[in-house]
Amino acid sequence: MVGFGSISTPMCFTSPLPSKLLNPNPRSNFPGKLSNPLLAIHKFPSLSLSSHCSPQKNKVIQTHFTLKASSSVGTADYTEEPTTKVKFQTSLSLPGCSSPLSLLGTGYREKVFAIIGVKVYAAGLYVNQSILSKLDAWKGRSATQLQDDMFLFKSIFETPVEKSLQIVLVRDVDGKTFWDALDEAVSPRIKAPTPVDESALSTFRSIFQGRPLNKGTSIFLTWPDPSKMLVAISSDGMPTSMDATIESANVGSALFNVFFGDSPVSPSLKTSVAGGLATVLK
């Protein structure tokens, strides 16, 4: 496997996504000071996300390090999230990004209905490899230690280095349902929204309203820096342009916290990313 590595976790839905799809137990934003940026998200067979940075297909882009995750399998070009079987490219070149991003980890989101687990989507986190130089303070720590370190993930987000989360749907869902679930997870994390935050959320919402999101659709959430998030949705390969630009540090931070905070909606994704970090920070 080329790149940082990946961990995956499965999720699939047979009915519209519930309002609490992304985060049943919202928590507050990342506390303290950020110092480490390297993340990965898992994909789901029925859900897919595309990013603002369009990846180069069938091309292996070498990085300075290699990550291996015991729960992920793949080739030089792709890493498969084992539960959902969603394949993530190990390297992506996306619009708005200055250089290729490497896959750090993968996972999946699962909801339980009447004691039955339903897979919702798979996700993978990509980062610019230059972020490693900002994480020297975490060198030599175990995956478990990194996973429980909130300052690490806060640092990853706040470091002005490009990162992108790819979400892949594993079942059909309408855009409004997806947004309602996302908003329910994000909004509680913004304690005192400013007019800028409200405007950013309105723009974010408009991307999904009245838009069908079929199985295999990819949604890419890309952060060129902490104050800006690029959103792209693609149902047919990688996007070549962005659907919207969200300019709000609070909204971007809250969304990152949904996946990498102390109560992540995809524990498998956070675990995978922590494992990838432990490998490259030895």
PDB file of C-alpha atoms in Angstrom:
ATOM      1  CA  MET A   1       0.000   0.000   0.000  1.00  0.00           C
ATOM      2  CA  VAL A   2       1.332   3.426  -0.916  1.00  0.00           C
ATOM      3  CA  GLY A   3       0.827   6.492   1.241  1.00  0.00           C
ATOM      4  CA  PHE A   4       0.048   6.888   4.923  1.00  0.00           C
ATOM      5  CA  GLY A   5      -2.191   3.903   5.259  1.00  0.00           C
ATOM      6  CA  SER A   6      -5.856   3.315   5.904  1.00  0.00           C
ATOM      7  CA  ILE A   7      -8.347   1.697   8.214  1.00  0.00           C
ATOM      8  CA  SER A   8     -11.841   0.937   7.221  1.00  0.00           C
ATOM      9  CA  THR A   9     -15.162   0.213   8.819  1.00  0.00           C
ATOM     10  CA  PRO A  10     -18.426  -0.777   7.104  1.00  0.00           C
ATOM     11  CA  MET A  11     -21.891   0.790   6.990  1.00  0.00           C
ATOM     12  CA  CYS A  12     -24.891   0.448   4.731  1.00  0.00           C
ATOM     13  CA  PHE A  13     -28.496   1.637   4.787  1.00  0.00           C
ATOM     14  CA  THR A  14     -31.680   0.224   3.345  1.00  0.00           C
ATOM     15  CA  SER A  15     -33.794   3.206   4.264  1.00  0.00           C
ATOM     16  CA  PRO A  16     -33.329   6.982   4.480  1.00  0.00           C
ATOM     17  CA  LEU A  17     -30.585   8.015   6.844  1.00  0.00           C
ATOM     18  CA  PRO A  18     -31.917   9.017  10.262  1.00  0.00           C
ATOM     19  CA  SER A  19     -31.424  12.508  11.644  1.00  0.00           C
ATOM     20  CA  LYS A  20     -28.792  11.255  14.074  1.00  0.00           C
ATOM     21  CA  LEU A  21     -26.796   9.507  11.381  1.00  0.00           C
ATOM     22  CA  LEU A  22     -23.541  11.288  11.957  1.00  0.00           C
ATOM     23  CA  ASN A  23     -23.369  11.796  15.674  1.00  0.00           C
ATOM     24  CA  PRO A  24     -25.809  10.515  18.289  1.00  0.00           C
ATOM     25  CA  ASN A  25     -23.790  12.048  21.140  1.00  0.00           C
ATOM     26  CA  PRO A  26     -22.476  15.446  20.053  1.00  0.00           C
ATOM     27  CA  ARG A  27     -19.656  16.865  22.101  1.00  0.00           C
ATOM     28  CA  SER A  28     -17.955  20.215  22.313  1.00  0.00           C
ATOM     29  CA  ASN A  29     -15.269  21.403  19.900  1.00  0.00           C
ATOM     30  CA  PHE A  30     -11.677  20.276  20.255  1.00  0.00           C
ATOM     31  CA  PRO A  31     -10.166  21.649  23.438  1.00  0.00           C
ATOM     32  CA  GLY A  32      -6.749  23.064  23.839  1.00  0.00           C
ATOM     33  CA  LYS A  33      -4.083  23.562  21.264  1.00  0.00           C
ATOM     34  CA  LEU A  34      -3.608  21.628  18.042  1.00  0.00           C
ATOM     35  CA  SER A  35      -0.260  20.343  16.952  1.00  0.00           C
ATOM     36  CA  ASN A  36      -0.663  17.308  14.677  1.00  0.00           C
ATOM     37  CA  PRO A  37      -2.416  17.004  11.291  1.00  0.00           C
ATOM     38  CA  LEU A  38      -2.823  13.548   9.669  1.00  0.00           C
ATOM     39  CA  LEU A  39      -6.232  11.952   9.232  1.00  0.00           C
ATOM     40  CA  ALA A  40      -8.119   9.323   7.276  1.00  0.00           C
ATOM     41  CA  ILE A  41     -11.752   8.362   6.741  1.00  0.00           C
ATOM     42  CA  HIS A  42     -13.399   5.062   5.835  1.00  0.00           C
ATOM     43  CA  LYS A  43     -15.702   4.414   2.941  1.00  0.00           C
ATOM     44  CA  PHE A  44     -19.015   2.680   2.829  1.00  0.00           C
ATOM     45  CA  PRO A  45     -20.259   0.567  -0.067  1.00  0.00           C
ATOM     46  CA  SER A  46     -23.480   2.491  -0.369  1.00  0.00           C
ATOM     47  CA  LEU A  47     -22.271   6.008   0.350  1.00  0.00           C
ATOM     48  CA  SER A  48     -19.511   7.873  -1.377  1.00  0.00           C
ATOM     49  CA  LEU A  49     -17.955  11.292  -1.132  1.00  0.00           C
ATOM     50  CA  SER A  50     -16.009  13.171  -3.723  1.00  0.00           C
ATOM     51  CA  SER A  51     -13.495  15.874  -3.040  1.00  0.00           C
ATOM     52  CA  HIS A  52     -12.662  19.263  -4.358  1.00  0.00           C
ATOM     53  CA  CYS A  53      -9.277  17.966  -5.256  1.00  0.00           C
ATOM     54  CA  SER A  54      -9.549  15.677  -8.248  1.00  0.00           C
ATOM     55  CA  PRO A  55      -7.372  12.556  -7.858  1.00  0.00           C
ATOM     56  CA  GLN A  56      -5.147  11.138 -10.521  1.00  0.00           C
ATOM     57  CA  LYS A  57      -6.523   7.737 -11.375  1.00  0.00           C
ATOM     58  CA  ASN A  58      -4.373   4.662 -11.785  1.00  0.00           C
ATOM     59  CA  LYS A  59      -1.275   6.593 -10.878  1.00  0.00           C
ATOM     60  CA  VAL A  60       0.819   5.820  -7.873  1.00  0.00           C
ATOM     61  CA  ILE A  61       2.268   8.901  -6.226  1.00  0.00           C
ATOM     62  CA  GLN A  62       5.096   7.992  -3.888  1.00  0.00           C
ATOM     63  CA  THR A  63       5.330   9.566  -0.462  1.00  0.00           C
ATOM     64  CA  HIS A  64       8.170   9.658   2.028  1.00  0.00           C
ATOM     65  CA  PHE A  65       6.548   7.097   4.267  1.00  0.00           C
ATOM     66  CA  THR A  66       4.320   4.064   4.171  1.00  0.00           C
ATOM     67  CA  LEU A  67       1.479   3.247   6.540  1.00  0.00           C
ATOM     68  CA  LYS A  68      -0.006  -0.170   7.056  1.00  0.00           C
ATOM     69  CA  ALA A  69      -3.283  -0.919   8.793  1.00  0.00           C
ATOM     70  CA  SER A  70      -4.066  -4.442   9.857  1.00  0.00           C
ATOM     71  CA  SER A  71      -7.758  -4.054   9.042  1.00  0.00           C
ATOM     72  CA  SER A  72      -7.229  -2.654   5.560  1.00  0.00           C
ATOM     73  CA  VAL A  73      -6.132  -4.349   2.400  1.00  0.00           C
ATOM     74  CA  GLY A  74      -5.231  -2.990  -0.996  1.00  0.00           C
ATOM     75  CA  THR A  75      -2.817  -2.491  -3.859  1.00  0.00           C
ATOM     76  CA  ALA A  76      -0.397   0.295  -4.668  1.00  0.00           C
ATOM     77  CA  ASP A  77      -3.247   2.351  -6.132  1.00  0.00           C
ATOM     78  CA  TYR A  78      -6.144   1.525  -3.821  1.00  0.00           C
ATOM     79  CA  THR A  79      -6.837   0.496  -0.252  1.00  0.00           C
ATOM     80  CA  GLU A  80     -10.047  -1.377   0.508  1.00  0.00           C
ATOM     81  CA  GLU A  81     -12.040  -0.664   3.621  1.00  0.00           C
ATOM     82  CA  PRO A  82     -12.628  -4.267   4.725  1.00  0.00           C
ATOM     83  CA  THR A  83     -16.135  -3.977   6.149  1.00  0.00           C
ATOM     84  CA  THR A  84     -17.791  -2.074   3.323  1.00  0.00           C
ATOM     85  CA  LYS A  85     -15.366  -3.165   0.588  1.00  0.00           C
ATOM     86  CA  VAL A  86     -15.177   0.452  -0.560  1.00  0.00           C
ATOM     87  CA  LYS A  87     -11.905   1.199  -2.345  1.00  0.00           C
ATOM     88  CA  PHE A  88      -9.990   4.387  -1.594  1.00  0.00           C
ATOM     89  CA  GLN A  89      -7.180   5.700  -3.757  1.00  0.00           C
ATOM     90  CA  THR A  90      -3.948   5.875  -1.797  1.00  0.00           C
ATOM     91  CA  SER A  91      -3.126   9.254  -3.325  1.00  0.00           C
ATOM     92  CA  LEU A  92      -5.347  12.059  -4.624  1.00  0.00           C
ATOM     93  CA  SER A  93      -4.700  15.252  -6.550  1.00  0.00           C
ATOM     94  CA  LEU A  94      -7.623  17.544  -5.782  1.00  0.00           C
ATOM     95  CA  PRO A  95      -8.708  20.967  -7.005  1.00  0.00           C
ATOM     96  CA  GLY A  96      -7.610  23.602  -4.522  1.00  0.00           C
ATOM     97  CA  CYS A  97      -4.707  21.521  -3.229  1.00  0.00           C
ATOM     98  CA  SER A  98      -1.105  22.472  -3.961  1.00  0.00           C
ATOM     99  CA  SER A  99       0.146  18.864  -4.062  1.00  0.00           C
ATOM    100  CA  PRO A 100      -1.158  15.274  -3.892  1.00  0.00           C
ATOM    101  CA  LEU A 101      -2.680  14.115  -0.599  1.00  0.00           C
ATOM    102  CA  SER A 102      -1.967  10.701   0.922  1.00  0.00           C
ATOM    103  CA  LEU A 103      -4.464   8.360   2.559  1.00  0.00           C
ATOM    104  CA  LEU A 104      -3.892   8.099   6.300  1.00  0.00           C
ATOM    105  CA  GLY A 105      -6.760   5.863   7.384  1.00  0.00           C
ATOM    106  CA  THR A 106     -10.255   4.595   6.580  1.00  0.00           C
ATOM    107  CA  GLY A 107     -13.364   3.579   8.479  1.00  0.00           C
ATOM    108  CA  TYR A 108     -17.113   3.224   8.316  1.00  0.00           C
ATOM    109  CA  ARG A 109     -20.225   4.588   9.988  1.00  0.00           C
ATOM    110  CA  GLU A 110     -22.818   2.255  11.406  1.00  0.00           C
ATOM    111  CA  LYS A 111     -26.204   2.908  12.979  1.00  0.00           C
ATOM    112  CA  VAL A 112     -28.121   0.403  15.074  1.00  0.00           C
ATOM    113  CA  PHE A 113     -31.857  -0.036  14.556  1.00  0.00           C
ATOM    114  CA  ALA A 114     -33.743  -2.623  16.616  1.00  0.00           C
ATOM    115  CA  ILE A 115     -30.385  -4.195  17.576  1.00  0.00           C
ATOM    116  CA  ILE A 116     -29.436  -4.526  13.909  1.00  0.00           C
ATOM    117  CA  GLY A 117     -26.355  -2.665  12.735  1.00  0.00           C
ATOM    118  CA  VAL A 118     -26.758  -0.824   9.425  1.00  0.00           C
ATOM    119  CA  LYS A 119     -23.797   0.419   7.448  1.00  0.00           C
ATOM    120  CA  VAL A 120     -24.161   4.014   6.263  1.00  0.00           C
ATOM    121  CA  TYR A 121     -20.951   5.070   4.555  1.00  0.00           C
ATOM    122  CA  ALA A 122     -17.227   4.614   4.371  1.00  0.00           C
ATOM    123  CA  ALA A 123     -14.738   7.410   4.858  1.00  0.00           C
ATOM    124  CA  GLY A 124     -11.059   8.092   4.437  1.00  0.00           C
ATOM    125  CA  LEU A 125      -8.765  10.875   5.578  1.00  0.00           C
ATOM    126  CA  TYR A 126      -6.134  12.317   3.246  1.00  0.00           C
ATOM    127  CA  VAL A 127      -3.379  14.723   4.243  1.00  0.00           C
ATOM    128  CA  ASN A 128      -0.492  16.615   2.756  1.00  0.00           C
ATOM    129  CA  GLN A 129       2.608  14.701   3.868  1.00  0.00           C
ATOM    130  CA  SER A 130       4.265  17.941   5.001  1.00  0.00           C
ATOM    131  CA  ILE A 131       2.053  17.800   8.073  1.00  0.00           C
ATOM    132  CA  LEU A 132       4.359  15.186   9.583  1.00  0.00           C
ATOM    133  CA  SER A 133       6.963  17.830  10.277  1.00  0.00           C
ATOM    134  CA  LYS A 134       4.478  19.497  12.622  1.00  0.00           C
ATOM    135  CA  LEU A 135       3.932  16.370  14.708  1.00  0.00           C
ATOM    136  CA  ASP A 136       7.358  15.753  16.216  1.00  0.00           C
ATOM    137  CA  ALA A 137       5.906  16.032  19.732  1.00  0.00           C
ATOM    138  CA  TRP A 138       3.996  12.782  19.148  1.00  0.00           C
ATOM    139  CA  LYS A 139       6.855  10.694  17.798  1.00  0.00           C
ATOM    140  CA  GLY A 140       7.257   7.271  19.388  1.00  0.00           C
ATOM    141  CA  ARG A 141       3.751   7.120  20.880  1.00  0.00           C
ATOM    142  CA  SER A 142       1.489   4.119  20.436  1.00  0.00           C
ATOM    143  CA  ALA A 143      -1.701   4.125  18.375  1.00  0.00           C
ATOM    144  CA  THR A 144      -3.748   3.951  21.580  1.00  0.00           C
ATOM    145  CA  GLN A 145      -1.986   6.961  23.065  1.00  0.00           C
ATOM    146  CA  LEU A 146      -2.488   8.957  19.865  1.00  0.00           C
ATOM    147  CA  GLN A 147      -6.141   8.022  19.556  1.00  0.00           C
ATOM    148  CA  ASP A 148      -6.910   9.383  23.023  1.00  0.00           C
ATOM    149  CA  ASP A 149      -4.937  12.601  22.552  1.00  0.00           C
ATOM    150  CA  MET A 150      -7.392  15.394  21.711  1.00  0.00           C
ATOM    151  CA  PHE A 151      -4.586  17.913  21.368  1.00  0.00           C
ATOM    152  CA  LEU A 152      -3.138  15.855  18.531  1.00  0.00           C
ATOM    153  CA  PHE A 153      -6.316  15.923  16.455  1.00  0.00           C
ATOM    154  CA  LYS A 154      -6.945  19.563  17.249  1.00  0.00           C
ATOM    155  CA  SER A 155      -3.443  20.317  16.045  1.00  0.00           C
ATOM    156  CA  ILE A 156      -4.020  18.347  12.872  1.00  0.00           C
ATOM    157  CA  PHE A 157      -7.033  20.472  12.076  1.00  0.00           C
ATOM    158  CA  GLU A 158      -5.496  23.819  13.033  1.00  0.00           C
ATOM    159  CA  THR A 159      -2.221  23.318  11.209  1.00  0.00           C
ATOM    160  CA  PRO A 160      -2.500  25.253   7.904  1.00  0.00           C
ATOM    161  CA  VAL A 161      -1.780  22.183   5.801  1.00  0.00           C
ATOM    162  CA  GLU A 162      -4.243  20.688   3.297  1.00  0.00           C
ATOM    163  CA  LYS A 163      -6.373  17.726   4.364  1.00  0.00           C
ATOM    164  CA  SER A 164      -9.468  16.117   2.902  1.00  0.00           C
ATOM    165  CA  LEU A 165     -12.165  13.723   4.057  1.00  0.00           C
ATOM    166  CA  GLN A 166     -13.775  11.488   1.480  1.00  0.00           C
ATOM    167  CA  ILE A 167     -17.173   9.995   2.274  1.00  0.00           C
ATOM    168  CA  VAL A 168     -18.602   7.263   0.080  1.00  0.00           C
ATOM    169  CA  LEU A 169     -22.270   6.314   0.386  1.00  0.00           C
ATOM    170  CA  VAL A 170     -23.164   2.665   0.488  1.00  0.00           C
ATOM    171  CA  ARG A 171     -26.894   3.178  -0.169  1.00  0.00           C
ATOM    172  CA  ASP A 172     -29.220   5.705  -1.762  1.00  0.00           C
ATOM    173  CA  VAL A 173     -30.278   8.677   0.340  1.00  0.00           C
ATOM    174  CA  ASP A 174     -31.857  12.040  -0.429  1.00  0.00           C
ATOM    175  CA  GLY A 175     -29.801  15.171   0.114  1.00  0.00           C
ATOM    176  CA  LYS A 176     -32.122  16.662   2.732  1.00  0.00           C
ATOM    177  CA  THR A 177     -31.872  13.575   4.931  1.00  0.00           C
ATOM    178  CA  PHE A 178     -28.106  13.609   4.669  1.00  0.00           C
ATOM    179  CA  TRP A 179     -27.932  17.310   5.519  1.00  0.00           C
ATOM    180  CA  ASP A 180     -30.328  17.005   8.464  1.00  0.00           C
ATOM    181  CA  ALA A 181     -28.131  14.285   9.956  1.00  0.00           C
ATOM    182  CA  LEU A 182     -24.996  16.314   9.337  1.00  0.00           C
ATOM    183  CA  ASP A 183     -26.493  19.494  10.752  1.00  0.00           C
ATOM    184  CA  GLU A 184     -27.656  17.680  13.886  1.00  0.00           C
ATOM    185  CA  ALA A 185     -24.073  16.640  14.520  1.00  0.00           C
ATOM    186  CA  VAL A 186     -22.384  19.929  13.609  1.00  0.00           C
ATOM    187  CA  SER A 187     -24.693  22.612  15.067  1.00  0.00           C
ATOM    188  CA  PRO A 188     -24.406  21.564  18.753  1.00  0.00           C
ATOM    189  CA  ARG A 189     -20.632  21.900  18.446  1.00  0.00           C
ATOM    190  CA  ILE A 190     -20.895  25.589  17.570  1.00  0.00           C
ATOM    191  CA  LYS A 191     -21.754  27.132  20.939  1.00  0.00           C
ATOM    192  CA  ALA A 192     -22.314  30.736  19.868  1.00  0.00           C
ATOM    193  CA  PRO A 193     -22.686  30.913  16.066  1.00  0.00           C
ATOM    194  CA  THR A 194     -21.770  34.231  14.488  1.00  0.00           C
ATOM    195  CA  PRO A 195     -23.405  35.707  11.356  1.00  0.00           C
ATOM    196  CA  VAL A 196     -20.448  34.283   9.425  1.00  0.00           C
ATOM    197  CA  ASP A 197     -21.149  30.822  10.824  1.00  0.00           C
ATOM    198  CA  GLU A 198     -24.863  31.074  10.015  1.00  0.00           C
ATOM    199  CA  SER A 199     -24.084  32.126   6.448  1.00  0.00           C
ATOM    200  CA  ALA A 200     -21.614  29.248   6.072  1.00  0.00           C
ATOM    201  CA  LEU A 201     -24.173  26.721   7.333  1.00  0.00           C
ATOM    202  CA  SER A 202     -26.778  28.129   4.925  1.00  0.00           C
ATOM    203  CA  THR A 203     -24.372  27.709   2.011  1.00  0.00           C
ATOM    204  CA  PHE A 204     -23.506  24.207   3.173  1.00  0.00           C
ATOM    205  CA  ARG A 205     -27.199  23.290   3.417  1.00  0.00           C
ATOM    206  CA  SER A 206     -27.990  24.556  -0.077  1.00  0.00           C
ATOM    207  CA  ILE A 207     -25.573  22.050  -1.609  1.00  0.00           C
ATOM    208  CA  PHE A 208     -27.699  19.103  -0.488  1.00  0.00           C
ATOM    209  CA  GLN A 209     -31.270  20.405  -0.685  1.00  0.00           C
ATOM    210  CA  GLY A 210     -33.305  18.602  -3.367  1.00  0.00           C
ATOM    211  CA  ARG A 211     -30.287  16.606  -4.469  1.00  0.00           C
ATOM    212  CA  PRO A 212     -30.436  12.803  -4.637  1.00  0.00           C
ATOM    213  CA  LEU A 213     -27.344  11.065  -3.306  1.00  0.00           C
ATOM    214  CA  ASN A 214     -27.181   7.627  -4.855  1.00  0.00           C
ATOM    215  CA  LYS A 215     -25.125   4.701  -3.692  1.00  0.00           C
ATOM    216  CA  GLY A 216     -21.513   5.234  -4.712  1.00  0.00           C
ATOM    217  CA  THR A 217     -21.731   9.007  -4.582  1.00  0.00           C
ATOM    218  CA  SER A 218     -18.604  10.618  -3.213  1.00  0.00           C
ATOM    219  CA  ILE A 219     -18.501  13.735  -1.064  1.00  0.00           C
ATOM    220  CA  PHE A 220     -15.182  15.454  -0.474  1.00  0.00           C
ATOM    221  CA  LEU A 221     -14.688  17.899   2.362  1.00  0.00           C
ATOM    222  CA  THR A 222     -11.331  19.581   1.848  1.00  0.00           C
ATOM    223  CA  TRP A 223      -9.615  22.044   4.176  1.00  0.00           C
ATOM    224  CA  PRO A 224      -6.958  24.168   2.398  1.00  0.00           C
ATOM    225  CA  ASP A 225      -6.553  25.890   5.781  1.00  0.00           C
ATOM    226  CA  PRO A 226      -8.564  25.935   9.053  1.00  0.00           C
ATOM    227  CA  SER A 227     -10.740  28.879   8.005  1.00  0.00           C
ATOM    228  CA  LYS A 228     -11.921  27.440   4.690  1.00  0.00           C
ATOM    229  CA  MET A 229     -13.609  24.207   3.592  1.00  0.00           C
ATOM    230  CA  LEU A 230     -14.222  23.148  -0.005  1.00  0.00           C
ATOM    231  CA  VAL A 231     -17.175  20.875  -0.745  1.00  0.00           C
ATOM    232  CA  ALA A 232     -17.533  18.711  -3.844  1.00  0.00           C
ATOM    233  CA  ILE A 233     -20.050  15.991  -4.668  1.00  0.00           C
ATOM    234  CA  SER A 234     -19.590  13.522  -7.512  1.00  0.00           C
ATOM    235  CA  SER A 235     -21.653  10.538  -8.607  1.00  0.00           C
ATOM    236  CA  ASP A 236     -19.329   9.672 -11.487  1.00  0.00           C
ATOM    237  CA  GLY A 237     -15.648   9.592 -10.671  1.00  0.00           C
ATOM    238  CA  MET A 238     -13.665  12.424  -9.167  1.00  0.00           C
ATOM    239  CA  PRO A 239     -14.842  16.030  -9.394  1.00  0.00           C
ATOM    240  CA  THR A 240     -12.878  18.609 -11.325  1.00  0.00           C
ATOM    241  CA  SER A 241     -14.328  21.589  -9.482  1.00  0.00           C
ATOM    242  CA  MET A 242     -15.915  22.441  -6.152  1.00  0.00           C
ATOM    243  CA  ASP A 243     -19.633  22.847  -5.440  1.00  0.00           C
ATOM    244  CA  ALA A 244     -19.140  25.395  -2.682  1.00  0.00           C
ATOM    245  CA  THR A 245     -16.630  27.147  -0.462  1.00  0.00           C
ATOM    246  CA  ILE A 246     -17.470  27.314   3.241  1.00  0.00           C
ATOM    247  CA  GLU A 247     -15.569  30.140   4.928  1.00  0.00           C
ATOM    248  CA  SER A 248     -16.009  29.624   8.662  1.00  0.00           C
ATOM    249  CA  ALA A 249     -13.365  28.279  11.019  1.00  0.00           C
ATOM    250  CA  ASN A 250     -16.087  27.319  13.528  1.00  0.00           C
ATOM    251  CA  VAL A 251     -18.056  25.275  11.014  1.00  0.00           C
ATOM    252  CA  GLY A 252     -14.941  23.563   9.692  1.00  0.00           C
ATOM    253  CA  SER A 253     -13.696  22.778  13.201  1.00  0.00           C
ATOM    254  CA  ALA A 254     -17.090  21.442  14.294  1.00  0.00           C
ATOM    255  CA  LEU A 255     -17.267  19.127  11.294  1.00  0.00           C
ATOM    256  CA  PHE A 256     -13.749  17.822  11.901  1.00  0.00           C
ATOM    257  CA  ASN A 257     -14.701  17.239  15.533  1.00  0.00           C
ATOM    258  CA  VAL A 258     -17.665  15.099  14.433  1.00  0.00           C
ATOM    259  CA  PHE A 259     -15.181  12.564  13.071  1.00  0.00           C
ATOM    260  CA  PHE A 260     -12.128  13.064  15.283  1.00  0.00           C
ATOM    261  CA  GLY A 261     -13.444  14.443  18.548  1.00  0.00           C
ATOM    262  CA  ASP A 262     -13.877  12.532  21.807  1.00  0.00           C
ATOM    263  CA  SER A 263     -17.130  10.935  20.587  1.00  0.00           C
ATOM    264  CA  PRO A 264     -16.486  10.248  16.875  1.00  0.00           C
ATOM    265  CA  VAL A 265     -19.302   9.023  14.653  1.00  0.00           C
ATOM    266  CA  SER A 266     -16.891   6.532  13.125  1.00  0.00           C
ATOM    267  CA  PRO A 267     -14.636   5.076  15.829  1.00  0.00           C
ATOM    268  CA  SER A 268     -13.058   2.810  13.243  1.00  0.00           C
ATOM    269  CA  LEU A 269     -11.913   5.795  11.209  1.00  0.00           C
ATOM    270  CA  LYS A 270     -10.286   7.524  14.144  1.00  0.00           C
ATOM    271  CA  THR A 271      -8.633   4.261  15.198  1.00  0.00           C
ATOM    272  CA  SER A 272      -7.322   3.729  11.690  1.00  0.00           C
ATOM    273  CA  VAL A 273      -5.907   7.237  11.464  1.00  0.00           C
ATOM    274  CA  ALA A 274      -4.248   6.870  14.868  1.00  0.00           C
ATOM    275  CA  GLY A 275      -2.672   3.627  13.680  1.00  0.00           C
ATOM    276  CA  GLY A 276      -1.407   5.307  10.531  1.00  0.00           C
ATOM    277  CA  LEU A 277       0.074   8.149  12.553  1.00  0.00           C
ATOM    278  CA  ALA A 278       1.783   5.769  14.958  1.00  0.00           C
ATOM    279  CA  THR A 279       3.417   4.053  11.986  1.00  0.00           C
ATOM    280  CA  VAL A 280       4.793   7.198  10.354  1.00  0.00           C
ATOM    281  CA  LEU A 281       5.795   8.882  13.607  1.00  0.00           C
ATOM    282  CA  LYS A 282       7.984   6.082  14.935  1.00  0.00           C
TER     283      LYS A 282
END
